Short mmCIF file of C-alpha atoms and ligand atoms in Angstrom, two decimals:
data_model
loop_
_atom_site.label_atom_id
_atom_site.label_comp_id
_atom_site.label_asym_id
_atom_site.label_seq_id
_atom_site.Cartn_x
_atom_site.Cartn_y
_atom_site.Cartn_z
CA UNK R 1 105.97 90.68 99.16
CA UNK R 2 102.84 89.26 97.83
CA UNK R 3 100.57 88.22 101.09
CA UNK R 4 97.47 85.58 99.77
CA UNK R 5 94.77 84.22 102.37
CA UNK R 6 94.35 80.55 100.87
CA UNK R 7 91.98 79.67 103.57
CA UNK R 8 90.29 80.57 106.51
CA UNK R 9 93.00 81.13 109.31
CA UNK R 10 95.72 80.00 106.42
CA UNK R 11 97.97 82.36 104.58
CA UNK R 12 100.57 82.00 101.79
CA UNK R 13 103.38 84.71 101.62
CA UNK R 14 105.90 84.96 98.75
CA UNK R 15 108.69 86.63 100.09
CA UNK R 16 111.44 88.26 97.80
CA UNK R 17 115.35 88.35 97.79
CA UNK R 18 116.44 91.57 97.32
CA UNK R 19 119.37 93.28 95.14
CA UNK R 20 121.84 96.56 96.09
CA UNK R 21 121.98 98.76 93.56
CA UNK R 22 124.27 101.14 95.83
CA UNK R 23 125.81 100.92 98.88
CA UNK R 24 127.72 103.23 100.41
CA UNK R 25 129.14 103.02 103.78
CA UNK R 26 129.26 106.40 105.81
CA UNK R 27 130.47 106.03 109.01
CA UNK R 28 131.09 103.35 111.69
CA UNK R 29 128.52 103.53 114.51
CA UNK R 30 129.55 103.73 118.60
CA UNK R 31 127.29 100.43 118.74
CA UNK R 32 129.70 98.56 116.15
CA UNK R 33 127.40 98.82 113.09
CA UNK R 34 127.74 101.07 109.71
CA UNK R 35 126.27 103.60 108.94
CA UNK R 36 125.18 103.31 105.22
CA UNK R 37 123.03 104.40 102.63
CA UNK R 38 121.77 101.83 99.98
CA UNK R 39 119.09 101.90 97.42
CA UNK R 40 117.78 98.44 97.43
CA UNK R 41 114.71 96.62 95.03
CA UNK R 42 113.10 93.16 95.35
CA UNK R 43 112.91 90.28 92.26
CA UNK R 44 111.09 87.55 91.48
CA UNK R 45 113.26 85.05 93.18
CA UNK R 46 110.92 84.33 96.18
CA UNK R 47 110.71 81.74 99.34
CA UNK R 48 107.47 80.70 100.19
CA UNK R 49 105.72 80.39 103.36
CA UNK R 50 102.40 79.48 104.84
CA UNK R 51 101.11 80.23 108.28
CA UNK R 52 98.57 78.27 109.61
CA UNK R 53 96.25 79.79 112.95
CA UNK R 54 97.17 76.85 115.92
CA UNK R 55 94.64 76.30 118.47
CA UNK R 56 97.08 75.27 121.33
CA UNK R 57 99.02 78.37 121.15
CA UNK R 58 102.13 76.96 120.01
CA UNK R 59 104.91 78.48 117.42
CA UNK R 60 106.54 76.02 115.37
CA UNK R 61 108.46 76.31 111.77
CA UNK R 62 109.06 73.43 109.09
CA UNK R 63 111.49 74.14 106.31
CA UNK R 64 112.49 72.13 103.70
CA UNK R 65 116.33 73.04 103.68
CA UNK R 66 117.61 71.12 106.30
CA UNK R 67 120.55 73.05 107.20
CA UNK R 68 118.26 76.20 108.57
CA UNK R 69 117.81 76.05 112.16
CA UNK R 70 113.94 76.10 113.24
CA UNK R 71 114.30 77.20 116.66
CA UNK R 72 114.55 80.67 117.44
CA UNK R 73 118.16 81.39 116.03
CA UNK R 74 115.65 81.46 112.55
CA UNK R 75 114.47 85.26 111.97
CA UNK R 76 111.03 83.68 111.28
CA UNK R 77 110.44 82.84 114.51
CA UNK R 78 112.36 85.36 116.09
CA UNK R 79 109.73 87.78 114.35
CA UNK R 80 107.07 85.92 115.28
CA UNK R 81 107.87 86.37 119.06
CA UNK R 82 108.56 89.23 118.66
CA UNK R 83 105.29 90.29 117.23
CA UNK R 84 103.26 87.86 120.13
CA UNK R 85 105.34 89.72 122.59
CA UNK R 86 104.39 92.93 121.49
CA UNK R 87 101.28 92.43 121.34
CA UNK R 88 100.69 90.50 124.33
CA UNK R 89 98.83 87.73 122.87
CA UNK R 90 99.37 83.82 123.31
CA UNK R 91 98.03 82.37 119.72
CA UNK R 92 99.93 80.32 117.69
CA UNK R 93 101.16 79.37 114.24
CA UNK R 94 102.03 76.30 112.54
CA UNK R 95 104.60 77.70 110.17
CA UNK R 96 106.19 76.11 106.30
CA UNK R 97 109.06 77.69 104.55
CA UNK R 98 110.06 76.69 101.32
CA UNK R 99 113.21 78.33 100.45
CA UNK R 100 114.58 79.04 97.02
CA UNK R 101 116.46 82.29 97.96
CA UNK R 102 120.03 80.98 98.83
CA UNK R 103 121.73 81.73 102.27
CA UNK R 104 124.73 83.97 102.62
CA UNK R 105 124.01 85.57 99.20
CA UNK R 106 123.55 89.06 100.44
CA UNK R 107 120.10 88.42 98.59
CA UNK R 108 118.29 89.06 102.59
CA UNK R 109 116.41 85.37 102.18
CA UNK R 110 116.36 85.54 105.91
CA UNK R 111 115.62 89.07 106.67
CA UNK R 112 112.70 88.83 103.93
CA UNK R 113 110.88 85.56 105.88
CA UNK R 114 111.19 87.23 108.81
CA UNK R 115 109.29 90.61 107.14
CA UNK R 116 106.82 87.83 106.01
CA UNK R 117 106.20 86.19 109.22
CA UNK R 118 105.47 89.79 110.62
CA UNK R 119 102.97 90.76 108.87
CA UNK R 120 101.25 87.16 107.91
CA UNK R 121 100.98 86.94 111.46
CA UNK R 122 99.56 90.48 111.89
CA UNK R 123 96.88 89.55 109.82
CA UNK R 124 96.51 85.90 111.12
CA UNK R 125 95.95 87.23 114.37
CA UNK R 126 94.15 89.82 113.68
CA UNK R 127 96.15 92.24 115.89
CA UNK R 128 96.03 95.54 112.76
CA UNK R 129 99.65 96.81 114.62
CA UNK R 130 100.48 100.37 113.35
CA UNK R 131 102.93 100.43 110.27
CA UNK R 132 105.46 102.06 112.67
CA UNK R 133 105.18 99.65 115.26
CA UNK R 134 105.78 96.79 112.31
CA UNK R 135 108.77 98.83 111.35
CA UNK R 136 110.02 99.03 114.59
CA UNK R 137 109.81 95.48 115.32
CA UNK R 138 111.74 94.53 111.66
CA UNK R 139 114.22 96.78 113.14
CA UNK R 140 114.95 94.86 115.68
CA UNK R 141 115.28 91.79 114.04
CA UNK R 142 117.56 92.54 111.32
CA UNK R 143 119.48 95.77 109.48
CA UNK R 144 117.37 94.24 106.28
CA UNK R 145 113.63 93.21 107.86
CA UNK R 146 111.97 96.89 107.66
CA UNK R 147 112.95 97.00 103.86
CA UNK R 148 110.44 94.21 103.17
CA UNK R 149 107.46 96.03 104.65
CA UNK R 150 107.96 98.69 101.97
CA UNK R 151 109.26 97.06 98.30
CA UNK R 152 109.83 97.16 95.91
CA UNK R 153 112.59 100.09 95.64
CA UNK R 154 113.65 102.14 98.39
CA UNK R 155 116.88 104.33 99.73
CA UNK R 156 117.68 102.58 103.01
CA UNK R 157 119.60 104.28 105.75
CA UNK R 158 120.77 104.20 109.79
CA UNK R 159 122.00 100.67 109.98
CA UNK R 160 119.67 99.65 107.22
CA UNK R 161 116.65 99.88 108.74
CA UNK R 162 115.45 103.45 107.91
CA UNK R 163 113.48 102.85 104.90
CA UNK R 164 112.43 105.25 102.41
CA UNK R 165 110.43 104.28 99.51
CA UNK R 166 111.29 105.60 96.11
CA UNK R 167 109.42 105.21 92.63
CA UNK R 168 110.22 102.61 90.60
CA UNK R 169 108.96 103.52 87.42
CA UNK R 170 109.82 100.36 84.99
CA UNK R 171 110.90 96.73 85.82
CA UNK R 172 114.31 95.54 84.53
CA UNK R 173 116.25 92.10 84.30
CA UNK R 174 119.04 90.82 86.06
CA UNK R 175 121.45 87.87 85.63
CA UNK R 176 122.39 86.94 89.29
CA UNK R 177 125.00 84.36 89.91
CA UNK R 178 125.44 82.89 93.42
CA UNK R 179 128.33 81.16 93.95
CA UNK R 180 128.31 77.93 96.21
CA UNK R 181 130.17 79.20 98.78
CA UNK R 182 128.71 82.09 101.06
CA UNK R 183 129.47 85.18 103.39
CA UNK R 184 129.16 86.31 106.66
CA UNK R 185 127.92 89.42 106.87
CA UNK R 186 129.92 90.54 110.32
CA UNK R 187 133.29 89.04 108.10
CA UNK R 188 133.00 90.76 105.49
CA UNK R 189 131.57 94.24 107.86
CA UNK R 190 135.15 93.46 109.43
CA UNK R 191 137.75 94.16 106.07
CA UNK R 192 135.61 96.75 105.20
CA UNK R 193 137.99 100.23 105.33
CA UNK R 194 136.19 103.27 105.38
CA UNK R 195 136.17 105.84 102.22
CA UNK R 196 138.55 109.02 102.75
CA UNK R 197 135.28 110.60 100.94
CA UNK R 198 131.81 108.80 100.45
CA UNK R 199 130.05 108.24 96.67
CA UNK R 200 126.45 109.67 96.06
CA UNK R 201 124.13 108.33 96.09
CA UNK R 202 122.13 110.85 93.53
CA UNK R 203 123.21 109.34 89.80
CA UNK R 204 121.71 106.24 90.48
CA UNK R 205 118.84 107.28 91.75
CA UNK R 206 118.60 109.83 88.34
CA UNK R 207 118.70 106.97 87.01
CA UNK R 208 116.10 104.71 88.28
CA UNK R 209 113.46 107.17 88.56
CA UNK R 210 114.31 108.30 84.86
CA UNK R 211 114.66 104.45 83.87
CA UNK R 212 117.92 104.99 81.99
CA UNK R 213 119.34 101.84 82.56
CA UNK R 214 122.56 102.47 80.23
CA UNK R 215 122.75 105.18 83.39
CA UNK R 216 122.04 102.83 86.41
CA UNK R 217 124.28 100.30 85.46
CA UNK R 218 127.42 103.00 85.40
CA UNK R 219 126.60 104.12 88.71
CA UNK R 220 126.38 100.83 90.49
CA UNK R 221 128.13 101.10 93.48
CA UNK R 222 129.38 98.85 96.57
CA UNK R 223 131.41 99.60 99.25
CA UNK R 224 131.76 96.16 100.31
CA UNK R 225 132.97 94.21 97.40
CA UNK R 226 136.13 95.12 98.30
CA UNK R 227 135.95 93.70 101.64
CA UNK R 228 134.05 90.56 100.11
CA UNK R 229 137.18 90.04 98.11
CA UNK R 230 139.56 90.49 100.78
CA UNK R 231 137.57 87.43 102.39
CA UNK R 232 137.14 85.55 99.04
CA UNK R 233 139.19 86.17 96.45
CA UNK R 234 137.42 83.66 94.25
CA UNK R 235 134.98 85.87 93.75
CA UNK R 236 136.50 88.17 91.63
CA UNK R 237 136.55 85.38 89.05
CA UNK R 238 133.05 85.95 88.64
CA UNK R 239 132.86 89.51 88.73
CA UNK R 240 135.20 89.33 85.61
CA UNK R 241 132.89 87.05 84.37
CA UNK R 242 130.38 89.44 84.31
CA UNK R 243 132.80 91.95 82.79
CA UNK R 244 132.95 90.07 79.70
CA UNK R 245 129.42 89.95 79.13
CA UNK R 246 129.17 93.59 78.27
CA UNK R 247 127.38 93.09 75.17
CA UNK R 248 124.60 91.86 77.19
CA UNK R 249 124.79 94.18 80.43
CA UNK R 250 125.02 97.77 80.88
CA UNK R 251 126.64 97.29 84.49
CA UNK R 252 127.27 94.43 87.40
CA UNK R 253 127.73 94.26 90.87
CA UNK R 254 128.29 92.37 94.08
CA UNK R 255 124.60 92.12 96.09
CA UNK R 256 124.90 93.41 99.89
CA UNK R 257 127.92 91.71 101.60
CA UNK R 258 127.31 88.95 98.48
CA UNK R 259 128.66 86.14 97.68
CA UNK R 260 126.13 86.93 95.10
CA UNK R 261 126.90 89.24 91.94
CA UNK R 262 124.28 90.08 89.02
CA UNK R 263 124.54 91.92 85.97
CA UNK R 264 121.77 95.02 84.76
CA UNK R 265 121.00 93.15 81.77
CA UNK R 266 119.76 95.18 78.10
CA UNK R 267 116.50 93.28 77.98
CA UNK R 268 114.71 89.86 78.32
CA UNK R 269 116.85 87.97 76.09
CA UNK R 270 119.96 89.65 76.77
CA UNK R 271 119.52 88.41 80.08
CA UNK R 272 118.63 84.82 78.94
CA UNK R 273 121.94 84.99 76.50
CA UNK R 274 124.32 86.22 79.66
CA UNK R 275 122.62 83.49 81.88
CA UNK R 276 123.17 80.63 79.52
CA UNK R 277 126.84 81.75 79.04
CA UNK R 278 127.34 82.75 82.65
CA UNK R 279 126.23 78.72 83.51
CA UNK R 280 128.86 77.53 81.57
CA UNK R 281 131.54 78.12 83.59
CA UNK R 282 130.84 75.98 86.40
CA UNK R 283 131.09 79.73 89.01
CA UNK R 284 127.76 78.90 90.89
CA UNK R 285 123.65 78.69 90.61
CA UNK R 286 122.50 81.10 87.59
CA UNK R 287 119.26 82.62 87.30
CA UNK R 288 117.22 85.57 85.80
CA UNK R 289 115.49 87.52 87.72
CA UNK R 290 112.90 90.55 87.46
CA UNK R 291 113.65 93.38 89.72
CA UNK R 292 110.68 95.83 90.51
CA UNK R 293 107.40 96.08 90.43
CA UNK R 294 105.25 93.19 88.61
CA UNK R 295 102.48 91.54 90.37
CA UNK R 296 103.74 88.24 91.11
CA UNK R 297 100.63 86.78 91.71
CA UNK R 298 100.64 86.85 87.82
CA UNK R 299 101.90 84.19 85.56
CA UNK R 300 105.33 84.55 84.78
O1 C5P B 401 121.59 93.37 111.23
P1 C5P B 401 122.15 92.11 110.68
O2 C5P B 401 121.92 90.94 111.59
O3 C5P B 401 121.74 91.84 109.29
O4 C5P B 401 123.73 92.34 110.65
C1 C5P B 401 124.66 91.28 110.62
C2 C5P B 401 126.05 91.83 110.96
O5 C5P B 401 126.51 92.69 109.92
C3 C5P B 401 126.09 92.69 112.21
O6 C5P B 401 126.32 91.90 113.35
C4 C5P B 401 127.27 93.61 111.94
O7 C5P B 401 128.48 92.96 112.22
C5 C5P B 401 127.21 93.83 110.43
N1 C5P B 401 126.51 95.06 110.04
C6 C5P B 401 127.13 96.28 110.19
N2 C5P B 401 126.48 97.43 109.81
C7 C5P B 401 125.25 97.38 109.27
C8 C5P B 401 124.59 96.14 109.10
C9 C5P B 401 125.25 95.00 109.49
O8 C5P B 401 128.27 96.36 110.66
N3 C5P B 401 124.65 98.51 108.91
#
């Protein structure tokens, strides 16, 4: 997450979409959620938001896709009460969000703005809340939020939520194809059948913190594309897709509970080749995307 003040009382957050590099499921929870252990890392593809200090102490949210709510069933604001709760004050925000992340993805558009509303509105209020309180809060909105505060690679654990950072030592590309049509998150939770014995988690992270890509992309891992399938079948189409562009990738994947899939691509122009090739076939919105850590307050 790259946080900018633009003006006095005004700041600009881009906030990333996130790929699963892993995810393992291992255990279902007395509350009805997973236990799971994922290793997650942000990219380039980023909404953008501004947050503007309002005198009257109202909260109110403007986005330009006009099939997100802007009431309170949007994390953004449900973070932002949460954090005026919290901390007991009554400012306000006027609040923009520009999205470019697509919804349903399992890319965590959502769960991302909400991490950005947090702490924009930390700092736009000057309340300096303790990291673990920030945490807490994230945790509370969403299995995803908490991840956010601590990019751009880290194991994730509990429901999601329990976030620990690892090194990312290089950047890498991906191809990531979302397909129009997206998933619930509870639906796909719901087909998911639990592994007579759970994966590790350990090659993959060999691999990242070695950055032996050939490596990472053979231990890609996700317990829920098989559920994802169950739910939409279509979507093996693309995964197959992604099969054949082996030349180009050393591994692919379904994101989170998808609908989007992405490919570990060789380099740059591998990735450019796979993407042009991928878009021919008419399977959904293709993009590259840089995963790790670049300042993306840089040009690209
Ligand atoms: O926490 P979040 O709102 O992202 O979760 C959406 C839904 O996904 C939950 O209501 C639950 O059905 C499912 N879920 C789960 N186990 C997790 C995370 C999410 O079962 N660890």
């Amino acid at each position: 997450m790259i946080v900018r003040e633009t003006a006095g009382d005004t700041f600009e957050v881009l906030a990333p979409a996130k790929l699963n590099l892993f995810l393992e499921i291992l255990g279902k929870r007395p509350d009805g959620y997973h236990e799971l252990e994922t290793l997650m890392v942000t990219t380039d593809l980023c909404d953008t938001l501004t947050f503007a200090l309002d005198p009257s102490g109202r909260l109110t949210l403007e986005c330009d896709d006009p099939a997100l709510p802007t009431g309170l069933s949007n994390l953004v604001m449900k973070a932002a009460e949460a954090l005026r709760a919290k901390a007991g004050v009554e400012l306000g925000a006027r609040i923009s969000l520009s999205k470019a992340i697509p919804a349903e993805a399992g890319l965590a558009g959502g769960s991302s703005d909400a991490a950005a509303a947090l702490v924009a509105l930390d700092r736009l209020w000057k309340l300096s809340t303790p990291p673990g309180e920030l945490d807490a809060l994230a945790g509370q909105i969403g299995s995803d939020v908490a991840f956010f505060l601590h990019g751009p690679a880290a194991v994730c654990r509990g429901r999601g939520e329990e976030v620990e950072p690892i090194e990312l030592p290089e950047a890498f590309h991906c191809v990531v194809i979302c397909p129009p049509v997206g998933l619930s998150t509870a639906e796909v939770y719901r087909h998911v059948t639990l592994p007579p014995a759970t994966r590790s988690i350990v090659p993959v992270l060999e691999a990242v913190r070695s950055a032996n890509f050939e490596a990472l992309g053979r231990s890609f891992f996700n317990r829920l594309q098989e559920a994802a399938l169950l739910v939409r079948p279509e979507l093996g189409e693309i995964l197959d897709a992604l099969a054949n562009l082996s030349p180009y990738l050393d591994g692919h994947l379904m994101s989170g509970s998808g609908s989007a899939c992405f490919g570990l691509a060789r380099d740059l122009d591998a990735a450019h080749i796979a993407a042009l090739q991928l878009a021919t076939l008419g399977l959904g919105q293709v993009r590259v995307v840089n995963c790790g850590p670049r300042d993306l307050s840089s040009p690209a």
